[in-house]
Coordinates of C-alpha atoms in Angstrom, one line a residue:
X1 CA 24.4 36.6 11.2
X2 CA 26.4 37.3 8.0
X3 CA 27.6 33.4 7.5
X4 CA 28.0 34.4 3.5
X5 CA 29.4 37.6 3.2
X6 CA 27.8 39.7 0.0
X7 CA 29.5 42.7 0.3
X8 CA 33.4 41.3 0.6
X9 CA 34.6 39.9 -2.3
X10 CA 35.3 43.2 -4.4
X11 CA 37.6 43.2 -7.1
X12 CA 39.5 46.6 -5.4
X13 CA 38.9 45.6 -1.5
X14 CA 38.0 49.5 0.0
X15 CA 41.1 51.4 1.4
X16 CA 43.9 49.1 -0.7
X17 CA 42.4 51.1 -3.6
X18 CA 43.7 54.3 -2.5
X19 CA 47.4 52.8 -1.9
X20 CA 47.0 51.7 -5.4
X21 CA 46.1 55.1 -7.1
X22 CA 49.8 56.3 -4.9
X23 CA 51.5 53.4 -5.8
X24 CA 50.5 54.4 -9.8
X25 CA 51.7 57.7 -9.4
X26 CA 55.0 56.5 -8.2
X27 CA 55.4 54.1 -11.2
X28 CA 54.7 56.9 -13.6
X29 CA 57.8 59.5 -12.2
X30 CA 60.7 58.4 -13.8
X31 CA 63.6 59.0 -11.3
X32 CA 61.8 57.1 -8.3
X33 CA 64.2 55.2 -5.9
X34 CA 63.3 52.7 -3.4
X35 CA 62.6 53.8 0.3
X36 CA 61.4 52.7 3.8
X37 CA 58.0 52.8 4.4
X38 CA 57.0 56.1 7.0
X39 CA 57.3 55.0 10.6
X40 CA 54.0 54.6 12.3
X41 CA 52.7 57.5 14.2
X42 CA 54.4 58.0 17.5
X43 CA 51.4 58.7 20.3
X44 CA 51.5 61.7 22.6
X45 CA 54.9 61.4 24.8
X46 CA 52.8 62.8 28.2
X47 CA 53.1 62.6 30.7
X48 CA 49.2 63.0 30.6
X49 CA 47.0 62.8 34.2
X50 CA 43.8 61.1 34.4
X51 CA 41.4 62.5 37.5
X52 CA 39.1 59.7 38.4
X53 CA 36.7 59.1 41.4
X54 CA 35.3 55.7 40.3
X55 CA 36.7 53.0 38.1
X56 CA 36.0 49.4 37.0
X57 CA 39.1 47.7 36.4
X58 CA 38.1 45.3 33.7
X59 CA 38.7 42.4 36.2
X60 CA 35.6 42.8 38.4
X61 CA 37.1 44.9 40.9
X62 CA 36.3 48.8 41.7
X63 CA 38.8 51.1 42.2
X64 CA 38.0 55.0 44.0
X65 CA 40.0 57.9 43.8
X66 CA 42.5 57.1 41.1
X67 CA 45.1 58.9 39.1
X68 CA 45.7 57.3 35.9
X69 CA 49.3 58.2 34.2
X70 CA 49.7 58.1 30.6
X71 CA 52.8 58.5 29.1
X72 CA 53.8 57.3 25.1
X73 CA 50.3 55.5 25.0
X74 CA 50.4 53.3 28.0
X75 CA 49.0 53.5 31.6
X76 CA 52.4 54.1 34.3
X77 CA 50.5 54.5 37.4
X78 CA 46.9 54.6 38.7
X79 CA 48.6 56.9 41.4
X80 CA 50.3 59.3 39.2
X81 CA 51.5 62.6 40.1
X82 CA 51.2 65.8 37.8
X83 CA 49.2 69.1 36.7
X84 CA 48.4 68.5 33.0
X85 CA 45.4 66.4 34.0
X86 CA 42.2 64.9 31.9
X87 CA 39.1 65.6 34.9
X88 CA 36.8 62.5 34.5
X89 CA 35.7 62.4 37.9
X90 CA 32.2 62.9 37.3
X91 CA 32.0 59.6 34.9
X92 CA 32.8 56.0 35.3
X93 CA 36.4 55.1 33.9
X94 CA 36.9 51.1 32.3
X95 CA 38.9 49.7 30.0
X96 CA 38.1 50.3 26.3
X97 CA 36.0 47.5 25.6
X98 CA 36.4 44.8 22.9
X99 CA 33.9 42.9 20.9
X100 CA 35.3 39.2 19.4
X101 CA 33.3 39.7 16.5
X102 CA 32.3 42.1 13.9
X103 CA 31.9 42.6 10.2
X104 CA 33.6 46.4 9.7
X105 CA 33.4 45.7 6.0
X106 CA 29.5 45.3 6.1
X107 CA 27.7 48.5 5.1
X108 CA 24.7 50.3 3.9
X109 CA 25.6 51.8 0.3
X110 CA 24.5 55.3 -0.7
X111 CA 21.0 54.2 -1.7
X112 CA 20.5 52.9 1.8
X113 CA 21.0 49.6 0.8
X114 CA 23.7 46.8 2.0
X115 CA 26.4 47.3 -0.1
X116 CA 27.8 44.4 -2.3
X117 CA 30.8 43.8 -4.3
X118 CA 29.5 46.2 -7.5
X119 CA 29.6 49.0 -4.8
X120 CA 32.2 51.9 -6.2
X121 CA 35.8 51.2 -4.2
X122 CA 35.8 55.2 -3.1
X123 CA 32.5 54.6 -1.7
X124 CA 33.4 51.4 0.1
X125 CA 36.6 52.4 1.4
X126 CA 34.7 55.5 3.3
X127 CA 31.6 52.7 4.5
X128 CA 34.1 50.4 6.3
X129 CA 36.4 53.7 7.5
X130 CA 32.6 55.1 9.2
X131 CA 32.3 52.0 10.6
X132 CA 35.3 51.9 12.4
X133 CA 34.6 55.0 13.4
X134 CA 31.4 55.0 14.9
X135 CA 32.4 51.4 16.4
X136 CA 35.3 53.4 17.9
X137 CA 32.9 56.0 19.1
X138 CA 30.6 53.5 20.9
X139 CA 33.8 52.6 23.3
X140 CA 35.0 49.5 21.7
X141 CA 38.7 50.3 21.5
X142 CA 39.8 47.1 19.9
X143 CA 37.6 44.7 17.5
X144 CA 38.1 41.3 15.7
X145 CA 36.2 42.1 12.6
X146 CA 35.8 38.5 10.8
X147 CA 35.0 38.4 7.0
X148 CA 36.4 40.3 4.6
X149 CA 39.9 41.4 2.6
X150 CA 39.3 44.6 3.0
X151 CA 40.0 44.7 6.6
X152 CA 43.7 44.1 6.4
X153 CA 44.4 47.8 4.2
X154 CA 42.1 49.0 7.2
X155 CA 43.7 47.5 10.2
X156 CA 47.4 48.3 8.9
X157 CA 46.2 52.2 8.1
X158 CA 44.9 52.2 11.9
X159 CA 48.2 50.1 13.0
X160 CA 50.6 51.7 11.0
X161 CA 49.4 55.5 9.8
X162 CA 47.2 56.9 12.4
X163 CA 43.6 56.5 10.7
X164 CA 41.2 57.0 13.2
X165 CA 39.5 53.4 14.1
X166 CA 39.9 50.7 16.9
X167 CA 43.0 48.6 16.9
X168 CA 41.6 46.0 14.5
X169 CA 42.2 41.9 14.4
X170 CA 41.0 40.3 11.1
X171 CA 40.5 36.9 9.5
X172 CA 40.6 38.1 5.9
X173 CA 37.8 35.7 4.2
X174 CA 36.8 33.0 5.9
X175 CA 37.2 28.9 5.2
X176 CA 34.5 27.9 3.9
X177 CA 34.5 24.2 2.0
X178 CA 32.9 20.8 2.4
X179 CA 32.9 17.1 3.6
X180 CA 34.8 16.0 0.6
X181 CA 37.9 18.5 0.9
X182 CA 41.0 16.7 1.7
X183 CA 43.3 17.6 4.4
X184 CA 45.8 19.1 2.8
X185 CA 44.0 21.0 0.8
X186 CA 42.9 22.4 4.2
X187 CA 46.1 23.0 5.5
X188 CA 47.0 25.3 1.9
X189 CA 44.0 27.3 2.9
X190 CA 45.2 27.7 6.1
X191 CA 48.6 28.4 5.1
X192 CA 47.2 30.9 2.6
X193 CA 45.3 33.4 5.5
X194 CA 48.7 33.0 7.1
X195 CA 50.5 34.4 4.3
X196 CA 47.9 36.9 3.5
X197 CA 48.6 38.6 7.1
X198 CA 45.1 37.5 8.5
X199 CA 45.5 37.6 12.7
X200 CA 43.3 34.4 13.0
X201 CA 41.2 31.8 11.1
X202 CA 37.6 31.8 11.2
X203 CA 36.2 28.6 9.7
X204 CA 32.4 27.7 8.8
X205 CA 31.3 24.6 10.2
X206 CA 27.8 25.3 9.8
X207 CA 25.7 26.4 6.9
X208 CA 23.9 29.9 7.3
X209 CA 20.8 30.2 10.2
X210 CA 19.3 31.7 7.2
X211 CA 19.7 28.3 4.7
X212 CA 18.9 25.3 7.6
X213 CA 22.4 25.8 9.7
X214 CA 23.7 22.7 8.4
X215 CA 26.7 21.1 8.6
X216 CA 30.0 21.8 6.5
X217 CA 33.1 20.1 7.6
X218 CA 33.2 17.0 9.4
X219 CA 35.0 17.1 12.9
X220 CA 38.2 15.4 11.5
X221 CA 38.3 18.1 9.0
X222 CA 38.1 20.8 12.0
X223 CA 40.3 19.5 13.2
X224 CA 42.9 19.4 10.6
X225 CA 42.1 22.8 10.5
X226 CA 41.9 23.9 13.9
X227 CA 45.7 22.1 14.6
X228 CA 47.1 23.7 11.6
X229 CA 46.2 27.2 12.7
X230 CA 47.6 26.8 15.7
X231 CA 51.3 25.0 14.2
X232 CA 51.6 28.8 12.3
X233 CA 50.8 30.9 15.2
X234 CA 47.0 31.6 14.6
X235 CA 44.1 31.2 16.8
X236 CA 40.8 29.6 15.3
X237 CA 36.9 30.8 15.6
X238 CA 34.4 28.6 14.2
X239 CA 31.1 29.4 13.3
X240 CA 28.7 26.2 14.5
X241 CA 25.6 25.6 15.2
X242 CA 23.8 22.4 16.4
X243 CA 26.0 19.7 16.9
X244 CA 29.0 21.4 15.3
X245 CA 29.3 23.1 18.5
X246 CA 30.6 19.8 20.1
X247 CA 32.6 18.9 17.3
X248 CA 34.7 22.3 17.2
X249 CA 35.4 21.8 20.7
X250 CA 36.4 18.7 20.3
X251 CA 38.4 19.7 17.1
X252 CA 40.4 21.9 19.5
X253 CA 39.3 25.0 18.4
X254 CA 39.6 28.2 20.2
X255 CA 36.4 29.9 20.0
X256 CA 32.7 28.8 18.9
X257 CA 30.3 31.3 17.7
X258 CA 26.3 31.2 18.1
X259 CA 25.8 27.9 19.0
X260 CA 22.0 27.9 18.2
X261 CA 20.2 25.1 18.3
X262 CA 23.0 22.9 20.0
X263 CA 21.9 21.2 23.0
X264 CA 22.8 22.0 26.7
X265 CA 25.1 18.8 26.5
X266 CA 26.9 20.3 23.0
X267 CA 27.4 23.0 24.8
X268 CA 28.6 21.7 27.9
X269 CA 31.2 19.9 26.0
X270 CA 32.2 22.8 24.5
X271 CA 32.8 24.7 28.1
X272 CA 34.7 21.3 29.3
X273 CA 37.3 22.0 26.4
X274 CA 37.9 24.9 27.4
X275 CA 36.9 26.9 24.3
X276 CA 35.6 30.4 24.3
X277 CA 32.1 30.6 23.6
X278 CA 30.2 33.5 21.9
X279 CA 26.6 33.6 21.6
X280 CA 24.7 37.0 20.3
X281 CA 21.3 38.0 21.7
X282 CA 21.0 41.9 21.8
X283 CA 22.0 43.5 18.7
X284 CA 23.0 41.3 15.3
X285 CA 19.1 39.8 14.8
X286 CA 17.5 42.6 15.9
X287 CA 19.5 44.9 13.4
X288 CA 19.0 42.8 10.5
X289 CA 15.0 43.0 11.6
X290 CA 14.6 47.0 11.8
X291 CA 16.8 47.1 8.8
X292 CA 15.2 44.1 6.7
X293 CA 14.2 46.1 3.7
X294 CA 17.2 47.0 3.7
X295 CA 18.7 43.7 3.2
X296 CA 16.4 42.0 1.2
X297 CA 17.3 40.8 -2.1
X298 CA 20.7 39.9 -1.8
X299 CA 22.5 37.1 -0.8
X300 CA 20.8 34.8 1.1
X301 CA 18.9 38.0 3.2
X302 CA 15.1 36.6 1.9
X303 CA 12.3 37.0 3.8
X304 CA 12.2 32.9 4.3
X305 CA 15.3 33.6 6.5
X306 CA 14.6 36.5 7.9
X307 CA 11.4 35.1 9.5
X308 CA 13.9 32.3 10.6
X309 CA 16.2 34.4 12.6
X310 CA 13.0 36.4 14.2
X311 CA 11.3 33.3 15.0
X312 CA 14.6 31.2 16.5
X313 CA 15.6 34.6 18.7
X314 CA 14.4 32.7 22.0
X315 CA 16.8 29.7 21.0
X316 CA 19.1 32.0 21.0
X317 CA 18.8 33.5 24.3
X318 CA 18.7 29.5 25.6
X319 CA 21.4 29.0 24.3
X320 CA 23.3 31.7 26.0
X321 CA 21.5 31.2 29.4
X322 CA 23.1 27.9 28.7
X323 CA 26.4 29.0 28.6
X324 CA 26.4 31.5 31.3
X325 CA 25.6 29.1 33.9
X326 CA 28.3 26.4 33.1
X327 CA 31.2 26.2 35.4
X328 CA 33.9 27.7 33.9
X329 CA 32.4 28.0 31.2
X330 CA 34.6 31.5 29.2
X331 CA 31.5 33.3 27.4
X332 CA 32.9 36.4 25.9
X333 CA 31.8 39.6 24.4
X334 CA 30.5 39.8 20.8
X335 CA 28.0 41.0 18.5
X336 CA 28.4 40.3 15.2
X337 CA 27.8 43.4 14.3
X338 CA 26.9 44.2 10.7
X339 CA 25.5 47.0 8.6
X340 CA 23.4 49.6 10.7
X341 CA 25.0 47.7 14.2
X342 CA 28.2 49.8 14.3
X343 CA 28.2 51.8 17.0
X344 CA 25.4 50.4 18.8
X345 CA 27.5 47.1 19.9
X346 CA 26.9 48.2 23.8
X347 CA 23.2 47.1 23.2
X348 CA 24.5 43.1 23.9
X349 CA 25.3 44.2 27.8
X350 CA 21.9 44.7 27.9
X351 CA 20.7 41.6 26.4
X352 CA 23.3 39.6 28.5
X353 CA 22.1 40.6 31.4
X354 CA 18.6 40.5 31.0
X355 CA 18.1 37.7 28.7
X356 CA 21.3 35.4 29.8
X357 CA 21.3 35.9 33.7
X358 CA 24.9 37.5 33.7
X359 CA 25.7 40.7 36.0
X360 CA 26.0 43.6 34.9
X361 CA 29.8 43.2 35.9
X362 CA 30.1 39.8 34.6
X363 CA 29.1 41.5 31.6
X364 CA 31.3 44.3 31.4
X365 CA 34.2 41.9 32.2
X366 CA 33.3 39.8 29.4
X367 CA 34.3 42.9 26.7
X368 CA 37.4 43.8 28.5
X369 CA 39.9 41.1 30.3
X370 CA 37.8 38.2 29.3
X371 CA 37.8 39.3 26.0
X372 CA 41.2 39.9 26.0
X373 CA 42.3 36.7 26.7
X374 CA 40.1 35.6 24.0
X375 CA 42.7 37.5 21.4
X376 CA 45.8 36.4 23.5
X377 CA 46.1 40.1 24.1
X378 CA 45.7 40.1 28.1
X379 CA 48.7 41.3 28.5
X380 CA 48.5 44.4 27.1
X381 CA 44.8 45.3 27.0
X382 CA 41.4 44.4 28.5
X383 CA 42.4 45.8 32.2
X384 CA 43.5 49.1 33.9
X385 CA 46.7 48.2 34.8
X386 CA 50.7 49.6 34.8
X387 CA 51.9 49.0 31.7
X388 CA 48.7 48.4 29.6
X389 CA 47.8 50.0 26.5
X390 CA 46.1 53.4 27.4
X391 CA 42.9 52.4 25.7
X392 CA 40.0 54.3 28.3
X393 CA 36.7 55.1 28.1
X394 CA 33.8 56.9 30.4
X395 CA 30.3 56.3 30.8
X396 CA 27.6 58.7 31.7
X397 CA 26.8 56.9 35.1
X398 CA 27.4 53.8 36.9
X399 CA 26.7 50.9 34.7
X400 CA 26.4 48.6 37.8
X401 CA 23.7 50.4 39.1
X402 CA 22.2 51.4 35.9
X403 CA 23.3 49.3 33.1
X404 CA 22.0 51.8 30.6
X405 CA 25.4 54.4 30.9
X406 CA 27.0 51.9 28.5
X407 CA 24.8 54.0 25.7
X408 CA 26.6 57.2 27.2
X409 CA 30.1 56.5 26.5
X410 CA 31.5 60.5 27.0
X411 CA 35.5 59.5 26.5
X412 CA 37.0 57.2 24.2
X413 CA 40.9 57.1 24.6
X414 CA 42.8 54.7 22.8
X415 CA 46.6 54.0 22.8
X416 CA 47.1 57.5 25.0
X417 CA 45.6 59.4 22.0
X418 CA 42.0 60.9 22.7
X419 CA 39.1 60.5 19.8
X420 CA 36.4 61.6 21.9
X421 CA 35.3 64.3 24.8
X422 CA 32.9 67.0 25.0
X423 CA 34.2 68.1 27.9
X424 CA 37.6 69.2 26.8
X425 CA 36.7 72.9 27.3
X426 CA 35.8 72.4 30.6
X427 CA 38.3 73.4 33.4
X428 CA 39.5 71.7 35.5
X429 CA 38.3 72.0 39.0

């Protein structure tokens, strides 16, 4: 898991870099005047028809025989009328999905390697923009991508100018600090994300897997923290691990991430407090193992920790086995997806539901309206539902019967306007 971000503290963050080369043209013409900023995009007016023989409907239910309408990028009716029609009725139809947690910024440079801050800004603008896109392209419609400046000039290009990408939440860089910070030295930091746009706060209570997990902050310091973020508006996600896990939840934070090594009682206090939990077992430590070389050298990425993520994997499947079986326990869908991951972030179904116990539709639910609520968004995304965001996607199959169509996402929809479909030149029947 990235806990130390190498690749994010650039002097030019990616995609601001190219605002700045417009923004020096402007100051160099002598007879500028001050204007509005360009509207955002407007998305395609419709009224567009969606054909549909089976759908999930992101809240465990199955729905046959539907007509999604789409006008100005949301859903009007899953019993729409109309001939200008979208024929997906030989796929399965969900909700885009949404992963909790990924690193967008994190990339493999043009030597193949991951990219750090000495990277050129061109070059990392386009490695976080392919990211986004082939994150996009794997069906995840909306991300929270946790880490990094550079994903606020990225979220407001998708937001506000029509760069291709998922709808994007971001923490900016992270809090990370000490036992002996005071509080209100926490509460500037805080104050600071706030100011610097960020959506949420992620905080580091733990120490990197990689270095001995250990702890950072001390629970009455989370908890400064955790209250803070929530008296501006912003939710918190806290990256623990051992007893940390406990202490988040009992800090009030709003999510906890990984949770290795914490014990099933850590973690039952966690599910008591109601917090949303978000282990990883399919995808972030199996990437960083097929792509070790190419990690290797930087950072703390050494082969000491490297042979401690491999070797602790089974804790984390525990751990999530853990969680899965608590009631009412909120485990929701994430990845932590990092260089060589984007794209491939459907691989965690897999791994829920064969190393966690979940169903496959338990699964599924926990990247649409479970996540959802996870982002205080379930009121406009996460479900198939009048008056939701239009953000659609279609597998190759039936993921419930064969939990391998999430690799075949054919459609990708997002906010009524359509990124992906072979089939567009096929007619209608």
């Amino acid at each position: 898991m990235p806990e130390r971000r190498v690749l994010v503290h650039r002097k030019d963050p990616p995609m601001r870099v190219w605002v700045m080369v417009c923004l020096a043209a402007v100051v160099a013409t002598p007879y500028t005047r001050a204007v509005e900023p360009l509207p955002p995009p407007s998305p395609p007016p419709g009224p567009i028809l969606i054909l549909v023989q089976h759908a999930l409907d992101g809240r465990g239910g199955e729905l046959r025989d539907v007509r999604i309408g789409v006008s100005n990028g949301r859903i009007t009716s899953l019993s729409a009328a109309g001939d200008h029609s979208i024929d997906l009725r030989r796929y399965t139809v969900l909700p885009g999905w949404i992963d909790v947690h990924v690193h967008l910024a994190s990339h493999f440079d043009t030597q193949g390697r991951i990219a750090t801050e000495n990277e050129p800004p061109a070059e990392a603008a386009l490695g976080i923009a392919q990211a986004a896109w082939d994150t996009l392209m794997g069906g995840f419609t909306t991300v929270q991508s946790v880490g990094d400046p550079s994903e606020r000039p990225l979220r407001d290009a998708i937001r506000d100018h029509g760069f291709p990408g998922p709808r994007v939440l971001t923490s900016l860089a992270p809090i990370e600090g000490n036992a002996n910070q005071p509080p209100n030295e926490l509460r500037e930091l805080v104050h600071a994300r706030k100011v610097e746009g960020a959506d949420l706060i992620k905080i580091f209570a733990s120490a990197s897997q990689r270095v001995g997990a250990t702890p950072t902050f001390t629970e009455p310091q989370l908890k400064v923290l955790c209250d803070e973020a929530r008296k501006v508006g912003l939710r918190t996600m806290v990256h623990a691990y051992r007893s940390q896990v406990a202490a988040a939840a009992r800090a009030g934070c709003d999510e906890i991430e990984h949770m290795t090594y914490a014990t099933d009682e850590e973690i039952a206090v966690a599910a008591s407090a109601g917090a949303y939990l978000s282990p990883q077992v399919g995808l972030v430590v199996q990437n960083y193992l097929e792509n070790k070389e190419r990690y290797l050298g930087v950072g703390n990425y050494t082969e000491e920790g490297m042979a401690t993520m491999k070797r602790d994997l089974p804790e984390d499947f525990r751990v999530c086995n853990v969680a899965m079986h608590l009631a009412n326990s909120k485990v929701v869908f994430s990845t932590d997806a990092t260089a060589g991951a984007h794209g491939h972030n459907a691989e965690e179904f897999i791994a829920r539901v064969e190393r966690c116990g979940q169903s496959p539709m338990q699964a599924l639910v926990s990247a649409n309206s479970v996540a959802a609520a996870a982002l205080g968004m379930q009121d406009r995304i996460g479900a198939l539902a009048s008056g939701f965001e239009a953000d659609l996607i279609a597998l190759d199959g039936d993921p419930l019967k064969d939990l391998t169509a999430v690799r075949r996402v054919v459609f990708v929809m997002r906010g009524g306007v359509v990124y992906k479909w072979p089939d567009a030149a096929r007619p209608t029947l």
